[in-house]
Amino acid sequence: MKVLSLTFALVLAECILAAPSKDIAHKVKETVIPPRGWKKHSPAPKDVTIELRLALPQPNFSELEKHLYEVSDPTHHRYGEHLSKEEVEELVAPHPESLRLVDEWLVSHGLPVESFIRSPAQDWVKIIVPVGVAEEMLDTEYHLWVHEKSGKSAIRTTSWSLPEFLFDHIEVAHPTTYFPSTKSMTATFHISPDVPPTEANAKTLLSSLDVPSAHNGQVDPECNNNITISCLQQIYNMKGYVPTQTHHNRIGLTGYLEQFANIADLQSFYAYSRPEAVGSSFNVVDINGGQNSQNLSEAGVEANLDTQYAFGLTFPTPGTFFTVGGSPPIDIDNHTPTNTNEPYQDWVDYMLGHPNPPQTVSTSYGDDEQTVPESYARRVCNGFAQLGARGVSLLFSSGDFGVGDGNPDPETQVCQTNDGRNVTRFIPTFPATCPFVTSVGGTIKIPEVAVDFSGGGFSHLFSTPSYQQEAVNAFLQQLPEGTYPGLFNPSGRGFPDISAQSERFIVFVGGQRGHVGGTSASAPTVAAIISNLNDARLAHGLPPLGFLNPLLYKIQHSGALNDITSGNNPGCGTQGFNATAGWDPLTGLGTPNFGKLKDIVLRH
């Protein structure tokens, strides 16, 4: 928190007396049509407080992006020379004029400078204000909105404005037009029953499956029924690897919406699938009031899946579970909302302020991209770029609804734009579409094929980044002319980038053993593999991998990625995209071969 000097405070007071901001003309900054299903309930109470975040422009972000690509490109002489926290903050810091004007404006609304909460780079400022004050500042009206199907509620507006002199000095105001996802940002998982081997496949179970890329070229056939730690080690050629850099390497997982990771369940899982890890646990970091109840009845399927596999595959590497609060329900009758922010930015703020964040982080949550205002999506994505420049590998699950809109039944998906035009098109998932993260799709069976729910496609917000231009063009060129006209953006960022097994993972939840699936199983699996690659690099005196995508696309044809060429991801009344040779928008570049990847990353 910064405190202005007495001289500057006096200057501010003179400016305020000379030109009260409430008399200055406003100009509309952003207007949206509320996402489908949201209905205006009533005016928001004027005295209810909200945490209002303001994002100031980052005039040198293009320079940071240049650094990011150089230190992430294995053919560049700067590969692995990640930036320090201070170097990143200097590159994204706002112009002093933006700081001055925004501070003056906030003070003019009766907000003391000492109450401002700033991000480490000062490119975000957070203030706690009554709704009535926020409405005056942004020349808008807040309302309580309710989602008819889910019952979720939020304080939001559909349009906001700024004084003209501030128009180029504030990029985002939040919460304003970003409505919570109708999926409540729930983790992408499927629960499947425990199915014992049938007589029909009994003979198959007597012999191993030949998989040339796997450990010793074979995989236990039982892995077609139950995915365990051993199965993943076999399939991805990682069996026998034991991390050694436990004082330097760390892996992190994020948990949102009261998804609690249960330690008793973890011990049961370890006893079943990783006996040598029994007795070990993980660190818990709470952000913005996040909790991690250890009541077995409150154990989260997603949180347990993530911790059991990411930490089980990387044992004894230290693991951290980030439990993030935010976006609780609003009691409309009592008008007592306690927080109206979405959790992504809270987590990014924490990580950017951390002097030594985990080198690998997996997240299995997402929104329909079209429900996230472009200004907000780009700023969150830019935050991910800052972490990548500092050497952090960020992995996000690609989603569980194929090319569809989050409705589990492909036949009833709406798949229409929420901009008032109601145009039919595929619905990509954010943050998986951010070009500065690694998006993870899903596979199934041995040998592997694409799973039909694997989220994938092309962003409508972000253009195709240079590192994947060649791979995406190759896919588009083999599509028959006229395929899905208008349903996807061929100039958009293609996702996912990579994939892994995503069905029939054995987990323990609430003291019970069962199966879980989804790309939320794929993401922590790939994250664990990346963490072990970081371990190998650190053991050889090399820096962590950091932002992965430039490396992955450079080694596409090296044999270190198992190309998946069968399967499709239906949705929106279509068959979706097909898995093909090379990159495709449901399995990306394929699945990882740890042994070959290790050989490659130790050469750079």
Coordinates of C-alpha atoms in Angstrom, one line a residue:
M1 CA 0.0 0.0 0.0
K2 CA 1.4 3.4 -1.0
V3 CA 1.0 6.6 1.0
L4 CA 1.2 9.9 -0.9
S5 CA 3.5 12.7 0.4
L6 CA 2.0 15.7 2.1
T7 CA 2.9 17.9 -0.9
F8 CA 1.2 15.6 -3.3
A9 CA -1.8 15.3 -1.1
L10 CA -2.1 19.2 -1.0
V11 CA -1.9 19.3 -4.8
L12 CA -4.6 16.7 -5.0
A13 CA -6.8 18.7 -2.7
E14 CA -6.4 21.9 -4.9
C15 CA -7.3 19.9 -8.0
I16 CA -10.4 18.5 -6.4
L17 CA -11.6 21.9 -5.3
A18 CA -11.0 23.3 -8.7
A19 CA -12.8 20.5 -10.7
P20 CA -15.1 18.2 -8.9
S21 CA -15.2 14.9 -10.9
K22 CA -19.0 14.6 -10.5
D23 CA -19.3 17.6 -12.9
I24 CA -17.1 16.1 -15.5
A25 CA -18.7 14.5 -18.6
H26 CA -18.5 10.7 -18.7
K27 CA -17.9 8.5 -21.8
V28 CA -19.2 4.9 -22.0
K29 CA -16.3 2.5 -21.6
E30 CA -18.1 -0.8 -21.9
T31 CA -21.6 -2.1 -22.6
V32 CA -22.8 -5.7 -22.7
I33 CA -25.9 -7.8 -23.1
P34 CA -26.3 -10.0 -20.0
P35 CA -25.5 -13.7 -20.7
R36 CA -28.4 -15.9 -21.4
G37 CA -30.5 -16.9 -18.4
W38 CA -29.6 -13.9 -16.2
K39 CA -32.5 -11.7 -15.1
K40 CA -32.5 -8.3 -13.4
H41 CA -34.0 -8.7 -9.9
S42 CA -33.9 -5.3 -8.2
P43 CA -31.6 -2.2 -7.7
A44 CA -28.6 -3.0 -5.6
P45 CA -28.7 -1.4 -2.2
K46 CA -26.7 1.8 -2.2
D47 CA -25.0 1.1 1.1
V48 CA -23.7 -2.4 0.3
T49 CA -20.0 -2.4 -0.2
I50 CA -18.1 -4.0 -3.1
E51 CA -14.5 -4.5 -3.8
L52 CA -14.0 -2.4 -6.9
R53 CA -10.8 -3.2 -9.0
L54 CA -9.4 -0.8 -11.5
A55 CA -6.8 -2.0 -14.1
L56 CA -4.4 0.7 -15.3
P57 CA -2.8 0.3 -18.8
Q58 CA 0.5 -1.6 -19.1
P59 CA 2.2 0.5 -21.8
N60 CA 5.2 -1.8 -21.9
F61 CA 3.4 -5.1 -22.0
S62 CA 4.6 -5.8 -25.6
E63 CA 8.1 -5.7 -24.3
L64 CA 7.3 -8.2 -21.6
E65 CA 5.7 -10.4 -24.2
K66 CA 8.9 -10.2 -26.2
H67 CA 11.0 -11.3 -23.2
L68 CA 8.5 -14.1 -22.5
Y69 CA 8.9 -15.6 -26.0
E70 CA 12.7 -15.3 -26.0
V71 CA 13.2 -17.0 -22.6
S72 CA 10.6 -19.8 -23.6
D73 CA 12.0 -20.6 -27.0
P74 CA 14.5 -23.5 -26.9
T75 CA 16.3 -22.2 -30.0
H76 CA 16.9 -18.7 -28.6
H77 CA 20.1 -17.9 -26.8
R78 CA 18.1 -16.6 -23.8
Y79 CA 16.2 -19.8 -23.3
G80 CA 15.6 -20.3 -19.6
E81 CA 16.8 -16.9 -18.5
H82 CA 13.5 -16.1 -16.7
L83 CA 12.9 -12.6 -15.4
S84 CA 12.8 -11.7 -11.7
K85 CA 9.7 -10.5 -9.9
E86 CA 11.1 -6.9 -9.9
E87 CA 11.9 -7.0 -13.7
V88 CA 8.4 -8.2 -14.5
E89 CA 6.8 -5.5 -12.3
E90 CA 8.9 -2.8 -14.0
L91 CA 7.7 -4.0 -17.4
V92 CA 4.0 -3.9 -16.6
A93 CA 4.0 -0.8 -14.4
P94 CA 1.5 1.9 -15.5
H95 CA 2.6 5.3 -16.7
P96 CA 3.1 7.8 -13.8
E97 CA 0.4 10.0 -15.4
S98 CA -2.1 7.2 -15.1
L99 CA -1.3 6.7 -11.5
R100 CA -1.6 10.4 -10.8
L101 CA -5.0 10.9 -12.6
V102 CA -6.6 7.8 -11.1
D103 CA -5.5 8.8 -7.6
E104 CA -6.8 12.3 -8.0
W105 CA -10.2 10.9 -9.2
L106 CA -10.5 8.4 -6.3
V107 CA -9.6 11.0 -3.7
S108 CA -12.2 13.4 -5.3
H109 CA -14.9 10.8 -4.4
G110 CA -13.8 10.9 -0.7
L111 CA -11.6 7.8 -0.8
P112 CA -8.4 8.3 1.3
V113 CA -5.2 7.3 -0.5
E114 CA -4.2 5.1 2.5
S115 CA -7.2 2.9 1.7
F116 CA -6.0 2.0 -1.8
I117 CA -4.8 -1.6 -2.2
R118 CA -2.3 -1.9 -5.1
S119 CA -0.9 -4.8 -6.9
P120 CA 2.9 -5.3 -6.7
A121 CA 3.3 -3.5 -10.1
Q122 CA 0.7 -0.9 -9.2
D123 CA -1.2 -1.8 -12.4
W124 CA -4.3 -2.7 -10.4
V125 CA -5.8 -0.7 -7.6
K126 CA -8.6 -2.1 -5.3
I127 CA -10.9 0.0 -3.3
I128 CA -13.8 -1.0 -1.0
V129 CA -16.7 1.3 -1.7
P130 CA -20.5 1.4 -1.2
V131 CA -22.5 0.6 -4.4
G132 CA -23.8 4.2 -4.4
V133 CA -20.3 5.6 -4.6
A134 CA -19.3 3.1 -7.4
E135 CA -22.4 4.2 -9.3
E136 CA -21.4 7.8 -9.1
M137 CA -17.8 7.1 -10.1
L138 CA -18.8 4.9 -13.1
D139 CA -22.0 6.8 -14.0
T140 CA -24.0 3.6 -13.9
E141 CA -26.6 1.7 -12.0
Y142 CA -25.9 -1.7 -10.3
H143 CA -28.6 -4.3 -9.9
L144 CA -29.0 -7.6 -8.3
W145 CA -29.1 -10.2 -11.1
V146 CA -30.3 -13.8 -10.7
H147 CA -29.6 -16.7 -13.0
E148 CA -32.9 -18.5 -13.5
K149 CA -31.7 -22.0 -13.7
S150 CA -28.9 -22.2 -11.1
G151 CA -30.3 -19.6 -8.7
K152 CA -26.9 -17.9 -8.6
S153 CA -27.0 -14.2 -8.0
A154 CA -24.6 -11.3 -8.4
I155 CA -24.4 -7.5 -8.2
R156 CA -23.6 -6.3 -11.8
T157 CA -24.2 -3.6 -14.3
T158 CA -24.5 -3.9 -18.1
S159 CA -22.7 -0.6 -18.9
W160 CA -20.2 1.7 -17.2
S161 CA -18.5 5.0 -18.1
L162 CA -15.5 7.1 -17.1
P163 CA -14.7 10.8 -17.1
E164 CA -13.2 11.5 -20.5
F165 CA -9.9 12.5 -19.0
L166 CA -9.6 9.0 -17.5
F167 CA -10.7 7.1 -20.6
D168 CA -7.2 6.0 -21.6
H169 CA -6.0 5.5 -18.1
I170 CA -8.4 2.7 -16.9
E171 CA -8.8 -0.4 -18.9
V172 CA -11.0 -2.5 -16.6
A173 CA -13.4 -1.9 -13.8
H174 CA -14.5 -5.0 -11.9
P175 CA -17.1 -6.1 -10.9
T176 CA -19.2 -4.5 -13.6
T177 CA -20.1 -6.4 -16.7
Y178 CA -18.5 -9.8 -16.0
F179 CA -21.3 -12.1 -15.0
P180 CA -20.4 -15.3 -13.1
S181 CA -20.4 -18.4 -15.3
T182 CA -23.7 -20.3 -15.4
K183 CA -21.6 -23.3 -14.6
S184 CA -20.6 -21.6 -11.4
M185 CA -17.0 -22.2 -12.5
T186 CA -17.5 -25.8 -11.4
A187 CA -14.6 -28.2 -12.0
T188 CA -14.8 -30.3 -15.1
F189 CA -15.4 -33.8 -13.9
H190 CA -17.6 -36.9 -14.5
I191 CA -18.3 -39.6 -11.9
S192 CA -18.5 -43.1 -13.3
P193 CA -19.4 -46.3 -11.5
D194 CA -17.0 -49.0 -10.6
V195 CA -17.2 -51.6 -13.4
P196 CA -15.5 -54.9 -12.8
P197 CA -13.8 -56.7 -15.7
T198 CA -16.3 -58.7 -17.9
E199 CA -15.9 -62.2 -19.2
A200 CA -15.5 -60.8 -22.7
N201 CA -12.2 -59.0 -21.8
A202 CA -10.9 -61.6 -19.3
K203 CA -8.6 -63.1 -21.9
T204 CA -7.2 -59.7 -22.7
L205 CA -6.3 -59.1 -19.0
L206 CA -4.0 -62.1 -19.1
S207 CA -1.4 -60.3 -21.2
S208 CA 0.1 -56.9 -21.4
L209 CA -0.8 -54.4 -24.0
D210 CA 1.9 -53.5 -26.5
V211 CA 2.4 -49.7 -26.6
P212 CA 5.8 -48.8 -28.1
S213 CA 5.9 -45.3 -26.4
A214 CA 5.1 -46.7 -23.0
H215 CA 7.5 -47.8 -20.3
N216 CA 9.3 -50.9 -21.6
G217 CA 6.8 -50.9 -24.5
Q218 CA 4.0 -52.4 -22.5
V219 CA 1.0 -51.4 -20.4
D220 CA -1.0 -53.4 -17.8
P221 CA -4.3 -54.2 -19.6
E222 CA -6.1 -53.4 -16.3
C223 CA -5.4 -49.7 -17.2
N224 CA -8.2 -49.9 -19.7
N225 CA -10.6 -50.3 -16.7
N226 CA -8.9 -48.4 -13.9
I227 CA -6.4 -45.5 -14.1
T228 CA -3.9 -45.5 -11.2
I229 CA -0.6 -43.8 -10.5
S230 CA 1.1 -46.9 -11.9
C231 CA -0.9 -46.8 -15.1
L232 CA 0.0 -43.2 -15.8
Q233 CA 3.7 -44.0 -15.1
Q234 CA 3.5 -46.8 -17.5
I235 CA 1.5 -45.1 -20.3
Y236 CA 3.7 -41.9 -20.2
N237 CA 7.1 -43.7 -19.8
M238 CA 7.7 -42.3 -16.3
K239 CA 7.9 -45.4 -14.2
G240 CA 10.9 -45.5 -11.9
Y241 CA 11.6 -41.8 -11.9
V242 CA 12.0 -40.5 -8.3
P243 CA 12.3 -36.7 -7.9
T244 CA 15.3 -35.5 -5.9
Q245 CA 15.1 -31.7 -5.9
T246 CA 12.7 -31.5 -3.0
H247 CA 14.4 -28.3 -1.7
H248 CA 14.0 -26.4 -5.0
N249 CA 11.1 -27.8 -7.0
R250 CA 7.4 -27.4 -6.1
I251 CA 4.1 -28.0 -7.7
G252 CA 0.8 -26.2 -7.0
L253 CA -2.9 -26.7 -7.6
T254 CA -5.8 -24.2 -7.4
G255 CA -9.1 -24.9 -5.8
Y256 CA -12.2 -22.6 -6.1
L257 CA -15.8 -22.5 -4.9
E258 CA -15.3 -24.4 -1.6
Q259 CA -13.6 -27.4 -3.2
F260 CA -11.8 -28.9 -0.2
A261 CA -8.9 -31.3 -0.5
N262 CA -9.2 -34.0 2.2
I263 CA -6.0 -35.3 3.8
A264 CA -7.6 -38.5 5.2
D265 CA -8.8 -39.3 1.6
L266 CA -5.3 -38.6 0.4
Q267 CA -3.8 -41.2 2.8
S268 CA -6.4 -43.8 1.7
F269 CA -5.4 -43.1 -1.9
Y270 CA -1.7 -43.3 -1.1
A271 CA -2.2 -46.6 0.7
Y272 CA -4.0 -47.9 -2.4
S273 CA -1.9 -46.4 -5.2
R274 CA 1.4 -44.9 -3.8
P275 CA 2.3 -46.7 -0.6
E276 CA 5.6 -45.0 -0.2
A277 CA 3.8 -41.6 0.1
V278 CA 1.7 -42.6 3.1
G279 CA 2.1 -40.1 5.8
S280 CA 3.0 -37.2 3.5
S281 CA 0.7 -34.3 2.9
F282 CA 0.7 -30.9 1.2
N283 CA 0.8 -27.2 2.1
V284 CA -2.5 -25.2 2.1
V285 CA -2.5 -21.5 1.2
D286 CA -5.8 -19.7 1.5
I287 CA -6.4 -16.7 -0.7
N288 CA -9.2 -14.2 -0.3
G289 CA -10.9 -16.2 2.5
G290 CA -10.5 -19.6 0.9
Q291 CA -11.0 -22.6 3.2
N292 CA -10.1 -26.3 3.3
S293 CA -12.5 -28.1 5.6
Q294 CA -11.4 -31.6 6.6
N295 CA -14.9 -32.8 7.3
L296 CA -15.1 -36.0 5.1
S297 CA -18.7 -35.1 4.1
E298 CA -17.3 -31.9 2.5
A299 CA -14.4 -33.5 0.6
G300 CA -14.4 -32.1 -3.0
V301 CA -14.2 -34.5 -5.9
E302 CA -12.2 -32.1 -8.0
A303 CA -9.8 -31.1 -5.2
N304 CA -9.2 -34.7 -4.2
L305 CA -8.7 -35.8 -7.8
D306 CA -6.1 -33.0 -8.3
T307 CA -4.2 -33.5 -5.1
Q308 CA -4.2 -37.3 -5.2
Y309 CA -2.8 -37.5 -8.8
A310 CA -0.6 -34.4 -9.1
F311 CA 1.0 -35.0 -5.7
G312 CA 1.0 -38.8 -6.0
L313 CA 2.8 -38.7 -9.4
T314 CA 5.4 -36.2 -8.1
F315 CA 6.1 -37.6 -4.6
P316 CA 8.2 -36.5 -2.7
T317 CA 8.2 -33.1 -4.4
P318 CA 6.5 -30.5 -2.1
G319 CA 2.9 -29.7 -3.1
T320 CA 0.8 -26.6 -2.4
F321 CA -3.0 -26.4 -2.6
F322 CA -4.2 -22.9 -3.2
T323 CA -7.8 -22.6 -1.9
V324 CA -9.3 -19.4 -3.3
G325 CA -12.4 -17.7 -1.9
G326 CA -14.7 -15.3 -3.8
S327 CA -18.1 -15.2 -5.5
P328 CA -20.2 -16.5 -2.6
P329 CA -24.0 -16.5 -3.1
I330 CA -25.8 -13.2 -2.4
D331 CA -28.7 -13.2 0.1
I332 CA -31.1 -11.2 -2.0
D333 CA -33.7 -10.9 0.8
N334 CA -31.2 -9.6 3.3
H335 CA -29.0 -7.7 0.8
T336 CA -25.8 -9.0 2.4
P337 CA -23.3 -9.8 -0.3
T338 CA -19.8 -10.2 1.1
N339 CA -17.8 -10.5 -2.0
T340 CA -18.6 -10.0 -5.7
N341 CA -15.3 -10.6 -7.3
E342 CA -14.3 -13.6 -9.4
P343 CA -11.4 -15.6 -8.1
Y344 CA -9.0 -15.7 -11.0
Q345 CA -7.6 -12.2 -10.5
D346 CA -7.3 -12.8 -6.7
W347 CA -5.1 -15.9 -7.4
V348 CA -3.0 -14.1 -10.0
D349 CA -2.5 -11.1 -7.7
Y350 CA -1.3 -13.5 -4.9
M351 CA 1.1 -15.4 -7.3
L352 CA 2.5 -12.2 -8.8
G353 CA 3.2 -10.9 -5.3
H354 CA 4.9 -14.2 -4.2
P355 CA 8.7 -14.0 -4.3
N356 CA 9.1 -17.7 -5.1
P357 CA 5.9 -19.3 -6.6
P358 CA 5.7 -23.0 -7.5
Q359 CA 7.3 -23.7 -10.9
T360 CA 4.3 -25.7 -12.1
V361 CA 0.6 -25.0 -11.4
S362 CA -2.5 -26.9 -12.6
T363 CA -6.0 -25.5 -12.7
S364 CA -9.2 -27.5 -13.7
Y365 CA -11.7 -24.7 -13.8
G366 CA -13.1 -22.5 -16.6
D367 CA -15.9 -20.4 -18.1
D368 CA -17.5 -20.1 -21.4
E369 CA -15.2 -17.7 -23.1
Q370 CA -18.1 -15.5 -24.4
T371 CA -19.3 -14.8 -20.8
V372 CA -16.0 -13.1 -19.9
P373 CA -15.7 -9.5 -21.2
E374 CA -12.7 -9.1 -23.5
S375 CA -11.1 -6.4 -21.4
Y376 CA -11.1 -8.6 -18.3
A377 CA -10.1 -11.8 -20.1
R378 CA -7.1 -10.0 -21.6
R379 CA -5.9 -8.6 -18.3
V380 CA -6.1 -11.9 -16.6
C381 CA -4.3 -13.5 -19.5
N382 CA -1.6 -10.9 -19.3
G383 CA -1.2 -11.8 -15.6
F384 CA -0.5 -15.4 -16.7
A385 CA 2.1 -14.1 -19.1
Q386 CA 3.9 -12.4 -16.2
L387 CA 4.0 -15.6 -14.3
G388 CA 5.4 -17.4 -17.4
A389 CA 8.1 -14.8 -17.8
R390 CA 9.1 -15.6 -14.2
G391 CA 9.5 -19.3 -15.0
V392 CA 6.1 -20.7 -14.0
S393 CA 4.3 -23.4 -16.1
L394 CA 0.6 -22.9 -16.1
L395 CA -1.7 -25.7 -17.2
F396 CA -5.5 -25.5 -17.6
S397 CA -8.0 -28.2 -18.5
S398 CA -9.6 -27.6 -21.9
G399 CA -13.2 -28.3 -20.8
D400 CA -15.6 -31.3 -20.8
F401 CA -18.2 -30.4 -23.4
G402 CA -16.5 -30.9 -26.8
V403 CA -17.1 -27.8 -28.9
G404 CA -20.3 -27.1 -27.0
D405 CA -21.6 -24.7 -24.5
G406 CA -21.3 -26.5 -21.2
N407 CA -24.6 -28.4 -21.4
P408 CA -23.8 -32.1 -20.8
D409 CA -26.4 -33.1 -23.4
P410 CA -25.0 -32.3 -26.9
E411 CA -28.4 -32.5 -28.4
T412 CA -29.8 -29.7 -26.3
Q413 CA -26.9 -27.3 -26.4
V414 CA -27.8 -23.7 -27.3
C415 CA -24.4 -22.8 -28.7
Q416 CA -25.5 -19.2 -29.5
T417 CA -23.7 -15.9 -29.0
N418 CA -24.7 -13.8 -26.0
D419 CA -24.2 -10.5 -27.8
G420 CA -27.9 -10.1 -28.8
R421 CA -27.4 -11.6 -32.3
N422 CA -28.0 -15.2 -31.1
V423 CA -25.7 -16.5 -33.8
T424 CA -24.9 -20.2 -33.6
R425 CA -21.2 -21.0 -33.0
F426 CA -18.9 -23.2 -31.1
I427 CA -18.2 -22.1 -27.5
P428 CA -14.5 -22.2 -26.4
T429 CA -13.4 -22.2 -22.8
F430 CA -11.5 -19.5 -20.9
P431 CA -8.7 -19.5 -19.5
A432 CA -7.8 -22.5 -21.7
T433 CA -7.9 -20.1 -24.7
C434 CA -5.4 -17.7 -23.3
P435 CA -2.2 -18.0 -25.4
F436 CA 0.1 -17.7 -22.4
V437 CA -1.1 -21.0 -20.7
T438 CA -0.9 -24.6 -21.7
S439 CA -4.3 -26.1 -22.4
V440 CA -4.8 -29.8 -21.7
G441 CA -7.3 -32.0 -23.5
G442 CA -8.4 -35.6 -22.9
T443 CA -7.8 -39.1 -24.1
I444 CA -9.2 -42.6 -23.2
K445 CA -8.2 -46.2 -23.6
I446 CA -5.0 -48.0 -24.4
P447 CA -3.8 -47.4 -27.1
E448 CA -5.1 -43.9 -26.7
V449 CA -7.8 -42.2 -28.6
A450 CA -9.4 -38.8 -28.1
V451 CA -12.2 -38.8 -25.5
D452 CA -15.5 -37.4 -27.0
F453 CA -15.9 -34.7 -24.3
S454 CA -12.5 -33.2 -24.8
G455 CA -12.9 -29.4 -25.0
G456 CA -11.2 -27.8 -28.0
G457 CA -11.5 -25.4 -30.8
F458 CA -10.5 -21.9 -31.5
S459 CA -10.7 -18.7 -29.5
H460 CA -13.0 -15.8 -30.5
L461 CA -11.0 -13.4 -28.4
F462 CA -7.3 -14.3 -28.9
S463 CA -5.6 -14.6 -32.3
T464 CA -3.4 -17.5 -33.3
P465 CA 0.0 -17.0 -31.5
S466 CA 3.1 -17.3 -33.6
Y467 CA 4.4 -20.5 -31.8
Q468 CA 1.4 -22.5 -33.1
Q469 CA 0.7 -20.8 -36.4
E470 CA 2.4 -23.6 -38.5
A471 CA 0.6 -26.4 -36.6
V472 CA -2.8 -24.8 -36.7
N473 CA -2.4 -23.9 -40.4
A474 CA -1.6 -27.6 -41.2
F475 CA -4.8 -28.7 -39.5
L476 CA -6.9 -26.1 -41.2
Q477 CA -5.5 -27.0 -44.6
Q478 CA -6.6 -30.6 -44.3
L479 CA -10.2 -29.6 -43.4
P480 CA -12.7 -30.1 -46.3
E481 CA -13.7 -26.7 -47.8
G482 CA -16.7 -25.3 -46.1
T483 CA -16.4 -27.2 -42.9
Y484 CA -18.5 -25.6 -40.1
P485 CA -18.8 -22.1 -41.8
G486 CA -19.1 -19.4 -39.2
L487 CA -19.1 -21.8 -36.2
F488 CA -15.4 -21.3 -35.3
N489 CA -12.7 -18.6 -35.8
P490 CA -10.0 -20.1 -38.0
S491 CA -7.8 -17.1 -37.0
G492 CA -8.1 -17.8 -33.3
R493 CA -5.8 -19.3 -30.8
G494 CA -6.2 -23.1 -31.2
F495 CA -6.6 -25.2 -28.1
P496 CA -5.7 -27.6 -26.4
D497 CA -1.9 -27.8 -26.7
I498 CA -1.4 -31.3 -25.3
S499 CA -3.6 -34.0 -23.7
A500 CA -3.6 -37.0 -21.4
Q501 CA -5.8 -39.7 -20.0
S502 CA -9.1 -38.4 -18.7
E503 CA -11.4 -41.2 -17.7
R504 CA -11.8 -43.9 -15.0
F505 CA -9.3 -42.4 -12.5
I506 CA -9.6 -44.1 -9.2
V507 CA -10.0 -41.6 -6.4
F508 CA -11.0 -41.6 -2.8
V509 CA -13.7 -39.0 -1.8
G510 CA -15.4 -38.9 1.6
G511 CA -13.9 -42.2 2.6
Q512 CA -15.2 -44.0 -0.5
R513 CA -13.4 -45.3 -3.6
G514 CA -14.8 -44.5 -7.0
H515 CA -14.0 -43.4 -10.5
V516 CA -13.7 -39.8 -11.8
G517 CA -13.0 -38.5 -15.3
G518 CA -12.7 -35.3 -17.2
T519 CA -10.0 -33.0 -18.6
S520 CA -9.7 -32.0 -14.9
A521 CA -7.9 -35.3 -14.6
S522 CA -5.7 -34.7 -17.6
A523 CA -4.4 -31.3 -16.4
P524 CA -2.9 -32.4 -13.1
T525 CA -1.5 -35.5 -14.8
V526 CA 0.4 -33.4 -17.4
A527 CA 1.3 -30.9 -14.6
A528 CA 2.9 -33.7 -12.7
I529 CA 4.9 -34.8 -15.7
I530 CA 6.1 -31.2 -16.2
S531 CA 7.0 -30.9 -12.5
N532 CA 9.2 -34.1 -12.8
L533 CA 10.8 -32.6 -15.9
N534 CA 11.6 -29.5 -13.9
D535 CA 13.1 -31.8 -11.2
A536 CA 15.4 -33.4 -13.8
R537 CA 16.5 -30.0 -15.1
L538 CA 17.1 -28.6 -11.6
A539 CA 19.2 -31.7 -10.8
H540 CA 21.4 -30.8 -13.8
G541 CA 21.8 -27.2 -12.8
L542 CA 19.2 -26.0 -15.4
P543 CA 16.4 -23.5 -14.8
P544 CA 12.7 -24.7 -14.8
L545 CA 10.8 -24.9 -18.1
G546 CA 8.5 -21.9 -17.5
F547 CA 6.0 -21.2 -20.3
L548 CA 5.8 -24.5 -22.2
N549 CA 4.1 -23.8 -25.5
P550 CA 7.0 -22.6 -27.6
L551 CA 9.0 -25.7 -26.6
L552 CA 6.1 -28.1 -27.2
Y553 CA 5.4 -26.8 -30.7
K554 CA 9.1 -26.8 -31.6
I555 CA 9.4 -30.5 -30.7
Q556 CA 6.2 -31.6 -32.3
H557 CA 7.9 -34.1 -34.6
S558 CA 10.6 -35.3 -32.2
G559 CA 8.7 -38.4 -31.0
A560 CA 8.4 -37.0 -27.5
L561 CA 4.7 -36.4 -28.0
N562 CA 2.4 -39.4 -28.8
D563 CA 0.2 -38.2 -31.7
I564 CA -3.5 -39.1 -31.2
T565 CA -5.2 -39.6 -34.6
S566 CA -8.6 -41.1 -33.7
G567 CA -11.7 -39.6 -32.1
N568 CA -13.9 -36.5 -32.2
N569 CA -15.5 -34.0 -29.8
P570 CA -19.2 -33.5 -30.7
G571 CA -21.3 -30.6 -29.7
C572 CA -23.7 -27.9 -31.0
G573 CA -25.5 -30.5 -33.1
T574 CA -22.2 -31.4 -35.0
Q575 CA -19.6 -34.1 -34.7
G576 CA -17.0 -31.5 -33.7
F577 CA -13.4 -31.8 -34.8
N578 CA -11.6 -35.0 -35.7
A579 CA -8.3 -36.0 -34.2
T580 CA -5.7 -36.1 -37.0
A581 CA -2.0 -36.5 -37.6
G582 CA -0.3 -33.5 -36.1
W583 CA -2.0 -30.9 -34.0
D584 CA -5.8 -31.0 -33.7
P585 CA -8.3 -29.0 -31.6
L586 CA -9.3 -31.9 -29.2
T587 CA -5.9 -33.5 -28.3
G588 CA -3.5 -30.8 -29.3
L589 CA 0.0 -32.2 -30.1
G590 CA -0.8 -35.5 -28.4
T591 CA 0.2 -37.0 -25.1
P592 CA 3.6 -36.8 -23.3
N593 CA 6.5 -39.4 -23.4
F594 CA 8.3 -38.5 -20.2
G595 CA 11.5 -40.4 -21.1
K596 CA 12.0 -38.7 -24.4
L597 CA 10.9 -35.3 -23.1
K598 CA 13.5 -35.6 -20.3
D599 CA 16.3 -36.3 -22.9
I600 CA 15.2 -33.2 -24.9
V601 CA 14.9 -30.8 -22.0
L602 CA 18.2 -31.8 -20.6
R603 CA 19.9 -30.8 -23.9
H604 CA 18.6 -27.2 -23.8

